[in-house]
Amino acid sequence: MIYADYNGSAPLHPQVATYLKQRIDKGPYANPNAIHSLGQKMLMGFEKCREICAKALGADSTQIIFTSGASEGISQVFHSVLTPFSQKKNIIISSNIEHSAIGHAWEYYSAMGYEIVLLDTKASGVIDIENFKNTLSAHQGKIALVNIMAANNETGVIQPFSELAKLCSAETIPYFSDTTQLIGKSSFHFEESNIDYAVLSGHKLGALPGVGILIAKDPLSLKPIIFGGGQENGHRGGTQNYIGAETLAVALTSVLSEEEQTQLKITKDLKENFEKNIKKRFPNTVIIGEDVDRLPTTTLISYPGIHGQAVQIELESEDIFVTTSSACSDNEPETSKVLSAMDINDDIGRGVIRISMDTKSDQDSYLKLEEALIQAYSKLEKIKSY
Ligand SMILES: Cc1ncc(COP(=O)(O)O)c(C=O)c1O
């Protein structure tokens, strides 16, 4: 079996699995807010996890807020920056390549009165900096929030997030970047990035699902969306998901270790070789974002005229699991919004499959994938499906 949907969700990282097995048997279990010694021990362990995650992410531990995942972090950033509604600063600048978790936030805040200005990307999938600068100056003094993601979940294309953040910082505009896909697969240092708010989801990194992090440059700017008992310094109530946080600390430490970062470079080479071989065999295939900086584990490939879902089914019959774009829009047989923002036509757009591999992939996996994809394309090109 080859699981190639890591951008959707990663299986438990082997180090996390090992950790959890002994953790479940040994305990301890207690409420970290209890004043008895077991509770205090839990709290100390939980705070240690915060320190580990902060160090791995280039942030101060006071800037780390444990959440249930990226969607919660996104909701909290929007809520913190955009309530109450301000008539004076009523513009949100974002892009047409954001994840649907952000798209649904726009719907809510536009009903509140905000105007959402959405940028397309260049054909490469990268935000056009000149267009970005012009948009900032066209709305000077009226911008409440800028949010442009760091790496796209469908294409893997990496955005110039630090540069965009710097431009916003110069105008004291809050800049939020959805870093869910970037962290662990490309270098990231919160403090150096100039970003005001960033988010991540544990299950994208091999930690347990149901835990995530919101990083805030100024945590005092946050407003809670869960009041609870004042946990997380009042930023996020509810008894802490301490086991989730432990798995996140283990996952981040492992993924960012020197050993795994070396493996990631190997994965990048294997991926590039795989793409080159497929293109050599089928010169009309298109690799989205081919010429720009992408996540080392993501390939979004299309054979124009062959439907992505047909390819997906062929691969699944070989026990290889890919998606046609993002997991959330997998049953929409249309060109995705992300690809439309790159001005990609339907012939290419409906043909894509997303292959998102483990950061520690080996040659054998890529060879099997290559063989199966060659077989699928060879079969399907004889009976082009639309
Ligand atoms: C870029 C991006 N942002 C946000 C999310 C939402 O993450 P979660 O569903 O874990 O909250 C995802 C998940 O696919 C994503 O890829």
mmCIF file of C-alpha atoms and ligand atoms in Angstrom:
data_model
loop_
_atom_site.group_PDB
_atom_site.id
_atom_site.type_symbol
_atom_site.label_atom_id
_atom_site.label_comp_id
_atom_site.label_asym_id
_atom_site.label_seq_id
_atom_site.Cartn_x
_atom_site.Cartn_y
_atom_site.Cartn_z
ATOM 1 C CA MET A 1 0.000 0.000 0.000
ATOM 2 C CA ILE A 2 1.158 3.535 -0.756
ATOM 3 C CA TYR A 3 -0.600 6.261 1.129
ATOM 4 C CA ALA A 4 -0.114 9.468 -0.845
ATOM 5 C CA ASP A 5 -2.520 11.810 0.934
ATOM 6 C CA TYR A 6 -0.279 13.281 3.618
ATOM 7 C CA ASN A 7 -1.574 16.780 2.844
ATOM 8 C CA GLY A 8 -5.023 15.471 3.811
ATOM 9 C CA SER A 9 -3.843 13.802 6.996
ATOM 10 C CA ALA A 10 -0.644 12.034 7.998
ATOM 11 C CA PRO A 11 -0.643 8.658 9.757
ATOM 12 C CA LEU A 12 0.820 8.749 13.255
ATOM 13 C CA HIS A 13 4.534 9.464 13.114
ATOM 14 C CA PRO A 14 6.436 6.302 14.178
ATOM 15 C CA GLN A 15 7.998 8.205 17.104
ATOM 16 C CA VAL A 16 4.554 9.355 18.184
ATOM 17 C CA ALA A 17 3.194 5.808 17.962
ATOM 18 C CA THR A 18 6.061 4.501 20.119
ATOM 19 C CA TYR A 19 5.576 7.321 22.595
ATOM 20 C CA LEU A 20 1.817 6.781 22.817
ATOM 21 C CA LYS A 21 2.059 3.033 23.411
ATOM 22 C CA GLN A 22 4.071 3.481 26.585
ATOM 23 C CA ARG A 23 2.223 6.665 27.553
ATOM 24 C CA ILE A 24 -1.177 4.947 27.497
ATOM 25 C CA ASP A 25 -0.004 2.123 29.739
ATOM 26 C CA LYS A 26 2.004 4.193 32.175
ATOM 27 C CA GLY A 27 -0.073 7.375 32.523
ATOM 28 C CA PRO A 28 -0.210 9.675 34.387
ATOM 29 C CA TYR A 29 -3.706 10.979 33.805
ATOM 30 C CA ALA A 30 -4.980 13.977 35.697
ATOM 31 C CA ASN A 31 -6.492 17.367 35.125
ATOM 32 C CA PRO A 32 -3.591 19.802 34.651
ATOM 33 C CA ASN A 33 -5.652 22.465 36.421
ATOM 34 C CA ALA A 34 -5.993 20.435 39.625
ATOM 35 C CA ILE A 35 -3.915 21.594 42.548
ATOM 36 C CA HIS A 36 -2.994 18.082 43.746
ATOM 37 C CA SER A 37 0.496 16.939 42.923
ATOM 38 C CA LEU A 38 -0.571 14.732 40.011
ATOM 39 C CA GLY A 39 -2.392 17.662 38.405
ATOM 40 C CA GLN A 40 0.648 19.859 38.910
ATOM 41 C CA LYS A 41 2.852 17.197 37.365
ATOM 42 C CA MET A 42 0.540 17.138 34.338
ATOM 43 C CA LEU A 43 0.674 20.913 34.090
ATOM 44 C CA MET A 44 4.464 20.900 34.204
ATOM 45 C CA GLY A 45 4.554 18.291 31.437
ATOM 46 C CA PHE A 46 2.087 20.292 29.373
ATOM 47 C CA GLU A 47 4.094 23.490 29.768
ATOM 48 C CA LYS A 48 7.223 21.585 28.783
ATOM 49 C CA CYS A 49 5.419 20.623 25.543
ATOM 50 C CA ARG A 50 4.654 24.291 24.933
ATOM 51 C CA GLU A 51 8.338 25.137 25.351
ATOM 52 C CA ILE A 52 9.396 22.359 22.974
ATOM 53 C CA CYS A 53 6.879 23.458 20.327
ATOM 54 C CA ALA A 54 7.806 27.134 20.760
ATOM 55 C CA LYS A 55 11.485 26.367 20.262
ATOM 56 C CA ALA A 56 10.763 24.234 17.181
ATOM 57 C CA LEU A 57 8.633 26.993 15.657
ATOM 58 C CA GLY A 58 10.916 29.940 16.457
ATOM 59 C CA ALA A 59 8.436 31.501 18.850
ATOM 60 C CA ASP A 60 8.282 32.361 22.513
ATOM 61 C CA SER A 61 6.300 29.923 24.628
ATOM 62 C CA THR A 62 3.893 32.744 25.632
ATOM 63 C CA GLN A 63 3.005 33.039 21.938
ATOM 64 C CA ILE A 64 1.881 29.390 21.644
ATOM 65 C CA ILE A 65 -1.802 28.621 22.213
ATOM 66 C CA PHE A 66 -2.857 24.985 21.987
ATOM 67 C CA THR A 67 -6.060 24.543 19.992
ATOM 68 C CA SER A 68 -7.955 21.649 18.418
ATOM 69 C CA GLY A 69 -6.401 22.273 14.993
ATOM 70 C CA ALA A 70 -5.917 24.792 12.218
ATOM 71 C CA SER A 71 -9.628 25.496 11.675
ATOM 72 C CA GLU A 72 -10.026 26.603 15.277
ATOM 73 C CA GLY A 73 -6.903 28.777 15.068
ATOM 74 C CA ILE A 74 -8.187 30.380 11.863
ATOM 75 C CA SER A 75 -11.561 31.109 13.475
ATOM 76 C CA GLN A 76 -9.869 32.651 16.496
ATOM 77 C CA VAL A 77 -7.625 34.923 14.443
ATOM 78 C CA PHE A 78 -10.583 36.219 12.450
ATOM 79 C CA HIS A 79 -12.641 36.682 15.609
ATOM 80 C CA SER A 80 -9.788 38.439 17.434
ATOM 81 C CA VAL A 81 -8.922 40.869 14.665
ATOM 82 C CA LEU A 82 -12.367 41.491 13.179
ATOM 83 C CA THR A 83 -14.736 41.893 16.116
ATOM 84 C CA PRO A 84 -16.220 44.330 16.737
ATOM 85 C CA PHE A 85 -16.865 45.396 13.134
ATOM 86 C CA SER A 86 -15.080 48.610 12.233
ATOM 87 C CA GLN A 87 -16.589 50.866 9.577
ATOM 88 C CA LYS A 88 -13.216 52.605 9.278
ATOM 89 C CA LYS A 89 -11.165 49.455 8.675
ATOM 90 C CA ASN A 90 -13.576 47.210 6.827
ATOM 91 C CA ILE A 91 -11.392 45.511 4.227
ATOM 92 C CA ILE A 92 -9.886 42.014 4.374
ATOM 93 C CA ILE A 93 -7.265 41.207 1.765
ATOM 94 C CA SER A 94 -6.851 37.545 0.963
ATOM 95 C CA SER A 95 -6.384 35.237 -2.000
ATOM 96 C CA ASN A 96 -8.376 32.843 -4.141
ATOM 97 C CA ILE A 97 -6.075 29.979 -3.169
ATOM 98 C CA GLU A 98 -6.935 29.811 0.528
ATOM 99 C CA HIS A 99 -8.297 26.664 2.183
ATOM 100 C CA SER A 100 -12.085 26.407 2.589
ATOM 101 C CA ALA A 101 -11.660 26.880 6.361
ATOM 102 C CA ILE A 102 -10.731 30.462 5.475
ATOM 103 C CA GLY A 103 -13.358 30.756 2.724
ATOM 104 C CA HIS A 104 -16.108 30.033 5.226
ATOM 105 C CA ALA A 105 -14.711 32.658 7.584
ATOM 106 C CA TRP A 106 -14.944 35.254 4.782
ATOM 107 C CA GLU A 107 -18.628 34.391 4.294
ATOM 108 C CA TYR A 108 -19.302 35.061 7.968
ATOM 109 C CA TYR A 109 -17.350 38.311 8.114
ATOM 110 C CA SER A 110 -18.659 39.646 4.836
ATOM 111 C CA ALA A 111 -22.198 39.194 6.221
ATOM 112 C CA MET A 112 -20.997 41.338 9.145
ATOM 113 C CA GLY A 113 -20.064 44.117 6.714
ATOM 114 C CA TYR A 114 -16.470 43.457 5.732
ATOM 115 C CA GLU A 115 -15.418 43.718 2.109
ATOM 116 C CA ILE A 116 -13.203 40.814 1.040
ATOM 117 C CA VAL A 117 -10.647 41.629 -1.652
ATOM 118 C CA LEU A 118 -9.357 38.405 -3.190
ATOM 119 C CA LEU A 119 -6.136 38.207 -5.153
ATOM 120 C CA ASP A 120 -5.463 35.696 -7.910
ATOM 121 C CA THR A 121 -1.959 34.328 -8.313
ATOM 122 C CA LYS A 122 0.401 34.422 -11.255
ATOM 123 C CA ALA A 123 0.139 31.400 -13.587
ATOM 124 C CA SER A 124 2.865 29.779 -11.484
ATOM 125 C CA GLY A 125 0.615 29.753 -8.400
ATOM 126 C CA VAL A 126 2.604 32.450 -6.603
ATOM 127 C CA ILE A 127 1.039 35.719 -5.396
ATOM 128 C CA ASP A 128 2.168 38.655 -7.516
ATOM 129 C CA ILE A 129 4.048 40.971 -5.142
ATOM 130 C CA GLU A 130 3.511 44.068 -7.322
ATOM 131 C CA ASN A 131 -0.225 43.408 -7.444
ATOM 132 C CA PHE A 132 -0.161 42.855 -3.676
ATOM 133 C CA LYS A 133 1.615 46.191 -3.095
ATOM 134 C CA ASN A 134 -0.851 47.997 -5.375
ATOM 135 C CA THR A 135 -3.787 46.437 -3.533
ATOM 136 C CA LEU A 136 -2.371 47.561 -0.175
ATOM 137 C CA SER A 137 -1.964 51.112 -1.389
ATOM 138 C CA ALA A 138 -5.381 51.198 -3.105
ATOM 139 C CA HIS A 139 -7.005 50.450 0.272
ATOM 140 C CA GLN A 140 -4.586 52.334 2.510
ATOM 141 C CA GLY A 141 -5.903 53.024 6.001
ATOM 142 C CA LYS A 142 -8.948 50.774 5.477
ATOM 143 C CA ILE A 143 -7.433 47.291 5.805
ATOM 144 C CA ALA A 144 -8.415 45.305 8.888
ATOM 145 C CA LEU A 145 -6.557 42.079 8.058
ATOM 146 C CA VAL A 146 -4.405 40.492 5.378
ATOM 147 C CA ASN A 147 -4.380 36.724 5.160
ATOM 148 C CA ILE A 148 -2.356 34.871 2.579
ATOM 149 C CA MET A 149 -1.393 31.245 3.169
ATOM 150 C CA ALA A 150 2.221 30.030 3.332
ATOM 151 C CA ALA A 151 1.932 26.860 1.211
ATOM 152 C CA ASN A 152 -1.029 25.642 -0.767
ATOM 153 C CA ASN A 153 -2.602 22.314 0.147
ATOM 154 C CA GLU A 154 -3.446 21.377 -3.476
ATOM 155 C CA THR A 155 -0.425 22.558 -5.451
ATOM 156 C CA GLY A 156 2.189 22.682 -2.695
ATOM 157 C CA VAL A 157 3.287 26.077 -4.067
ATOM 158 C CA ILE A 158 5.052 28.137 -1.413
ATOM 159 C CA GLN A 159 4.162 31.805 -1.120
ATOM 160 C CA PRO A 160 6.615 34.640 -0.302
ATOM 161 C CA PHE A 161 4.957 34.907 3.098
ATOM 162 C CA SER A 162 7.824 36.697 4.858
ATOM 163 C CA GLU A 163 7.979 39.355 2.173
ATOM 164 C CA LEU A 164 4.208 39.874 2.307
ATOM 165 C CA ALA A 165 4.349 40.033 6.100
ATOM 166 C CA LYS A 166 7.091 42.662 5.971
ATOM 167 C CA LEU A 167 5.022 44.852 3.656
ATOM 168 C CA CYS A 168 2.057 44.587 6.034
ATOM 169 C CA SER A 169 4.191 45.177 9.094
ATOM 170 C CA ALA A 170 5.484 48.442 7.547
ATOM 171 C CA GLU A 171 1.859 49.639 7.383
ATOM 172 C CA THR A 172 0.920 48.127 10.780
ATOM 173 C CA ILE A 173 -1.663 45.865 9.138
ATOM 174 C CA PRO A 174 -2.180 42.502 10.914
ATOM 175 C CA TYR A 175 -0.903 39.681 8.715
ATOM 176 C CA PHE A 176 -2.138 36.134 9.201
ATOM 177 C CA SER A 177 -0.622 33.263 7.268
ATOM 178 C CA ASP A 178 -2.134 29.784 7.227
ATOM 179 C CA THR A 179 1.024 27.745 7.735
ATOM 180 C CA THR A 180 -0.773 24.389 8.127
ATOM 181 C CA GLN A 181 0.879 22.761 5.125
ATOM 182 C CA LEU A 182 4.251 24.482 5.312
ATOM 183 C CA ILE A 183 5.386 23.627 8.827
ATOM 184 C CA GLY A 184 7.492 20.483 8.895
ATOM 185 C CA LYS A 185 7.970 20.439 5.113
ATOM 186 C CA SER A 186 9.796 23.716 4.593
ATOM 187 C CA SER A 187 11.788 25.999 6.824
ATOM 188 C CA PHE A 188 9.812 28.183 9.174
ATOM 189 C CA HIS A 189 10.805 30.495 12.013
ATOM 190 C CA PHE A 190 7.913 32.492 13.416
ATOM 191 C CA GLU A 191 9.893 35.396 14.806
ATOM 192 C CA GLU A 192 11.970 35.829 11.676
ATOM 193 C CA SER A 193 8.916 35.547 9.419
ATOM 194 C CA ASN A 194 7.311 38.853 10.508
ATOM 195 C CA ILE A 195 3.943 37.078 10.573
ATOM 196 C CA ASP A 196 1.465 38.228 13.233
ATOM 197 C CA TYR A 197 -0.573 35.008 13.392
ATOM 198 C CA ALA A 198 0.122 31.461 12.170
ATOM 199 C CA VAL A 199 -1.669 28.128 12.655
ATOM 200 C CA LEU A 200 -1.001 24.422 12.367
ATOM 201 C CA SER A 201 -2.816 21.101 12.770
ATOM 202 C CA GLY A 202 -1.205 18.172 14.588
ATOM 203 C CA HIS A 203 -2.617 15.509 12.270
ATOM 204 C CA LYS A 204 -0.735 16.971 9.294
ATOM 205 C CA LEU A 205 2.511 16.259 11.139
ATOM 206 C CA GLY A 206 1.843 12.786 12.505
ATOM 207 C CA ALA A 207 0.549 13.897 15.905
ATOM 208 C CA LEU A 208 -2.908 12.894 17.117
ATOM 209 C CA PRO A 209 -5.855 14.553 15.376
ATOM 210 C CA GLY A 210 -7.643 17.102 17.575
ATOM 211 C CA VAL A 211 -4.645 19.173 18.582
ATOM 212 C CA GLY A 212 -3.134 22.209 16.916
ATOM 213 C CA ILE A 213 -1.351 25.460 17.611
ATOM 214 C CA LEU A 214 -2.150 29.101 17.083
ATOM 215 C CA ILE A 215 0.933 31.309 17.242
ATOM 216 C CA ALA A 216 0.323 34.967 17.983
ATOM 217 C CA LYS A 217 3.030 37.644 17.922
ATOM 218 C CA ASP A 218 1.016 39.564 20.499
ATOM 219 C CA PRO A 219 -1.050 37.046 22.464
ATOM 220 C CA LEU A 220 -2.849 39.908 24.238
ATOM 221 C CA SER A 221 -4.511 40.725 20.906
ATOM 222 C CA LEU A 222 -6.381 37.395 21.060
ATOM 223 C CA LYS A 223 -10.025 37.076 22.037
ATOM 224 C CA PRO A 224 -11.195 33.633 23.151
ATOM 225 C CA ILE A 225 -13.849 31.775 21.214
ATOM 226 C CA ILE A 226 -14.033 29.143 23.974
ATOM 227 C CA PHE A 227 -14.327 30.737 27.420
ATOM 228 C CA GLY A 228 -14.025 27.642 29.636
ATOM 229 C CA GLY A 229 -12.101 27.934 32.874
ATOM 230 C CA GLY A 230 -9.545 30.484 31.718
ATOM 231 C CA GLN A 231 -6.967 27.951 30.520
ATOM 232 C CA GLU A 232 -4.244 28.999 28.052
ATOM 233 C CA ASN A 233 -3.963 32.332 29.907
ATOM 234 C CA GLY A 234 -7.601 33.002 29.101
ATOM 235 C CA HIS A 235 -7.000 32.697 25.349
ATOM 236 C CA ARG A 236 -8.647 29.282 24.978
ATOM 237 C CA GLY A 237 -10.743 27.691 27.682
ATOM 238 C CA GLY A 238 -11.421 24.010 28.312
ATOM 239 C CA THR A 239 -9.326 21.317 29.958
ATOM 240 C CA GLN A 240 -6.128 21.068 28.024
ATOM 241 C CA ASN A 241 -5.664 18.222 25.530
ATOM 242 C CA TYR A 242 -2.433 17.277 27.245
ATOM 243 C CA ILE A 243 -1.903 13.962 25.462
ATOM 244 C CA GLY A 244 -2.512 15.689 22.124
ATOM 245 C CA ALA A 245 0.040 18.359 23.027
ATOM 246 C CA GLU A 246 2.556 15.682 24.036
ATOM 247 C CA THR A 247 2.179 13.993 20.650
ATOM 248 C CA LEU A 248 2.592 17.331 18.911
ATOM 249 C CA ALA A 249 5.822 18.025 20.799
ATOM 250 C CA VAL A 250 7.123 14.552 19.827
ATOM 251 C CA ALA A 251 6.014 14.962 16.181
ATOM 252 C CA LEU A 252 7.503 18.453 15.753
ATOM 253 C CA THR A 253 10.781 17.418 17.382
ATOM 254 C CA SER A 254 11.038 14.350 15.137
ATOM 255 C CA VAL A 255 10.011 16.042 11.896
ATOM 256 C CA LEU A 256 12.402 18.947 12.444
ATOM 257 C CA SER A 257 15.320 16.774 13.573
ATOM 258 C CA GLU A 258 18.479 16.896 11.478
ATOM 259 C CA GLU A 259 17.968 13.270 10.465
ATOM 260 C CA GLU A 260 14.441 13.822 9.127
ATOM 261 C CA GLN A 261 15.354 17.085 7.436
ATOM 262 C CA THR A 262 18.061 15.143 5.560
ATOM 263 C CA GLN A 263 15.440 12.536 4.614
ATOM 264 C CA LEU A 264 13.201 15.342 3.407
ATOM 265 C CA LYS A 265 15.914 16.456 0.961
ATOM 266 C CA ILE A 266 16.093 12.870 -0.336
ATOM 267 C CA THR A 267 12.293 12.841 -0.751
ATOM 268 C CA LYS A 268 12.518 16.080 -2.743
ATOM 269 C CA ASP A 269 15.073 14.521 -5.117
ATOM 270 C CA LEU A 270 12.948 11.374 -5.479
ATOM 271 C CA LYS A 271 9.878 13.455 -6.218
ATOM 272 C CA GLU A 272 11.676 15.539 -8.837
ATOM 273 C CA ASN A 273 13.018 12.410 -10.478
ATOM 274 C CA PHE A 274 9.547 10.842 -10.495
ATOM 275 C CA GLU A 275 8.054 13.975 -12.108
ATOM 276 C CA LYS A 276 10.836 14.067 -14.702
ATOM 277 C CA ASN A 277 10.273 10.415 -15.624
ATOM 278 C CA ILE A 278 6.505 10.831 -15.978
ATOM 279 C CA LYS A 279 6.972 13.910 -18.150
ATOM 280 C CA LYS A 280 9.501 12.086 -20.301
ATOM 281 C CA ARG A 281 7.078 9.215 -20.836
ATOM 282 C CA PHE A 282 3.995 11.470 -21.288
ATOM 283 C CA PRO A 283 5.208 14.857 -22.560
ATOM 284 C CA ASN A 284 1.700 16.346 -22.499
ATOM 285 C CA THR A 285 1.303 15.922 -18.732
ATOM 286 C CA VAL A 286 1.362 19.137 -16.733
ATOM 287 C CA ILE A 287 2.904 19.519 -13.305
ATOM 288 C CA ILE A 288 1.238 22.420 -11.572
ATOM 289 C CA GLY A 289 3.692 24.961 -10.189
ATOM 290 C CA GLU A 290 6.555 23.056 -11.782
ATOM 291 C CA ASP A 291 8.953 26.000 -11.984
ATOM 292 C CA VAL A 292 8.460 27.507 -8.547
ATOM 293 C CA ASP A 293 9.254 26.645 -4.969
ATOM 294 C CA ARG A 294 6.912 23.845 -3.828
ATOM 295 C CA LEU A 295 6.569 21.534 -0.846
ATOM 296 C CA PRO A 296 9.118 18.733 -1.326
ATOM 297 C CA THR A 297 6.389 16.113 -0.896
ATOM 298 C CA THR A 298 3.601 17.399 -3.190
ATOM 299 C CA THR A 299 2.995 16.739 -6.888
ATOM 300 C CA LEU A 300 -0.182 17.986 -8.551
ATOM 301 C CA ILE A 301 -0.151 16.410 -11.979
ATOM 302 C CA SER A 302 -2.628 16.422 -14.859
ATOM 303 C CA TYR A 303 -2.934 14.538 -18.067
ATOM 304 C CA PRO A 304 -5.207 16.880 -20.051
ATOM 305 C CA GLY A 305 -8.273 15.046 -21.302
ATOM 306 C CA ILE A 306 -8.053 12.244 -18.746
ATOM 307 C CA HIS A 307 -10.240 12.767 -15.733
ATOM 308 C CA GLY A 308 -8.398 12.843 -12.405
ATOM 309 C CA GLN A 309 -10.979 10.600 -10.782
ATOM 310 C CA ALA A 310 -10.390 7.916 -13.423
ATOM 311 C CA VAL A 311 -6.672 8.024 -12.600
ATOM 312 C CA GLN A 312 -7.436 7.943 -8.889
ATOM 313 C CA ILE A 313 -9.555 4.794 -9.326
ATOM 314 C CA GLU A 314 -6.834 3.089 -11.389
ATOM 315 C CA LEU A 315 -4.235 3.870 -8.721
ATOM 316 C CA GLU A 316 -6.505 2.708 -5.936
ATOM 317 C CA SER A 317 -6.875 -0.654 -7.660
ATOM 318 C CA GLU A 318 -3.092 -0.906 -7.121
ATOM 319 C CA ASP A 319 -3.492 0.045 -3.446
ATOM 320 C CA ILE A 320 -2.219 3.577 -3.984
ATOM 321 C CA PHE A 321 -4.213 6.354 -2.352
ATOM 322 C CA VAL A 322 -4.170 9.812 -3.913
ATOM 323 C CA THR A 323 -6.797 12.566 -4.167
ATOM 324 C CA THR A 324 -7.978 14.605 -7.121
ATOM 325 C CA SER A 325 -7.321 17.946 -5.380
ATOM 326 C CA SER A 326 -7.909 18.601 -1.705
ATOM 327 C CA ALA A 327 -9.716 16.070 0.489
ATOM 328 C CA CYS A 328 -12.483 18.570 1.224
ATOM 329 C CA SER A 329 -13.368 19.054 -2.458
ATOM 330 C CA ASP A 330 -12.597 15.578 -3.676
ATOM 331 C CA ASN A 331 -16.112 14.868 -4.897
ATOM 332 C CA GLU A 332 -16.330 18.005 -7.034
ATOM 333 C CA PRO A 333 -15.452 17.036 -10.609
ATOM 334 C CA GLU A 334 -14.693 20.665 -11.506
ATOM 335 C CA THR A 335 -11.529 22.667 -11.826
ATOM 336 C CA SER A 336 -10.796 23.738 -8.275
ATOM 337 C CA LYS A 337 -10.924 27.387 -7.186
ATOM 338 C CA VAL A 338 -7.197 27.252 -6.544
ATOM 339 C CA LEU A 339 -6.449 26.194 -10.108
ATOM 340 C CA SER A 340 -8.929 28.718 -11.497
ATOM 341 C CA ALA A 341 -7.037 31.446 -9.596
ATOM 342 C CA MET A 342 -3.960 30.325 -11.553
ATOM 343 C CA ASP A 343 -5.958 30.607 -14.785
ATOM 344 C CA ILE A 344 -5.673 26.894 -15.471
ATOM 345 C CA ASN A 345 -8.185 25.648 -18.040
ATOM 346 C CA ASP A 346 -10.729 22.859 -17.433
ATOM 347 C CA ASP A 347 -8.910 20.397 -19.632
ATOM 348 C CA ILE A 348 -5.967 20.492 -17.248
ATOM 349 C CA GLY A 349 -7.965 21.364 -14.118
ATOM 350 C CA ARG A 350 -10.244 18.336 -14.266
ATOM 351 C CA GLY A 351 -7.340 16.023 -14.943
ATOM 352 C CA VAL A 352 -5.341 16.614 -11.783
ATOM 353 C CA ILE A 353 -4.409 14.136 -9.119
ATOM 354 C CA ARG A 354 -2.647 15.224 -5.959
ATOM 355 C CA ILE A 355 0.165 13.020 -4.753
ATOM 356 C CA SER A 356 1.287 14.090 -1.290
ATOM 357 C CA MET A 357 3.864 11.807 0.215
ATOM 358 C CA ASP A 358 5.527 11.212 3.550
ATOM 359 C CA THR A 359 8.484 13.481 4.289
ATOM 360 C CA LYS A 360 10.477 10.241 4.770
ATOM 361 C CA SER A 361 9.552 8.540 1.491
ATOM 362 C CA ASP A 362 11.903 5.988 -0.007
ATOM 363 C CA GLN A 363 12.877 5.149 -3.558
ATOM 364 C CA ASP A 364 10.735 2.028 -3.601
ATOM 365 C CA SER A 365 7.526 4.010 -2.971
ATOM 366 C CA TYR A 366 8.289 6.475 -5.747
ATOM 367 C CA LEU A 367 9.193 3.659 -8.173
ATOM 368 C CA LYS A 368 5.903 1.845 -7.452
ATOM 369 C CA LEU A 369 4.025 5.082 -7.870
ATOM 370 C CA GLU A 370 5.771 5.767 -11.156
ATOM 371 C CA GLU A 371 5.004 2.313 -12.507
ATOM 372 C CA ALA A 372 1.351 2.498 -11.476
ATOM 373 C CA LEU A 373 0.868 5.991 -12.904
ATOM 374 C CA ILE A 374 2.469 4.988 -16.208
ATOM 375 C CA GLN A 375 0.142 1.988 -16.325
ATOM 376 C CA ALA A 376 -2.923 4.134 -15.534
ATOM 377 C CA TYR A 377 -2.118 6.836 -18.088
ATOM 378 C CA SER A 378 -1.273 4.216 -20.760
ATOM 379 C CA LYS A 379 -4.621 2.545 -20.231
ATOM 380 C CA LEU A 380 -6.702 5.717 -19.978
ATOM 381 C CA GLU A 381 -5.154 7.588 -22.902
ATOM 382 C CA LYS A 382 -6.652 4.947 -25.185
ATOM 383 C CA ILE A 383 -10.146 5.743 -23.881
ATOM 384 C CA LYS A 384 -9.973 9.460 -23.069
ATOM 385 C CA SER A 385 -12.789 10.039 -20.642
ATOM 386 C CA TYR A 386 -14.283 13.443 -21.477
HETATM 387 C C1 LIG B 1 -3.963 24.840 4.283
HETATM 388 C C2 LIG B 1 -4.934 24.274 5.269
HETATM 389 N N1 LIG B 1 -5.491 25.087 6.154
HETATM 390 C C3 LIG B 1 -6.365 24.650 7.059
HETATM 391 C C4 LIG B 1 -6.725 23.325 7.114
HETATM 392 C C5 LIG B 1 -7.714 22.869 8.146
HETATM 393 O O1 LIG B 1 -7.121 21.990 9.023
HETATM 394 P P1 LIG B 1 -7.994 21.165 10.086
HETATM 395 O O2 LIG B 1 -9.117 20.541 9.302
HETATM 396 O O3 LIG B 1 -7.048 20.185 10.632
HETATM 397 O O4 LIG B 1 -8.506 22.120 11.079
HETATM 398 C C6 LIG B 1 -6.166 22.415 6.196
HETATM 399 C C7 LIG B 1 -6.565 20.995 6.178
HETATM 400 O O5 LIG B 1 -6.620 20.357 5.157
HETATM 401 C C8 LIG B 1 -5.243 22.910 5.246
HETATM 402 O O6 LIG B 1 -4.668 22.106 4.353
#
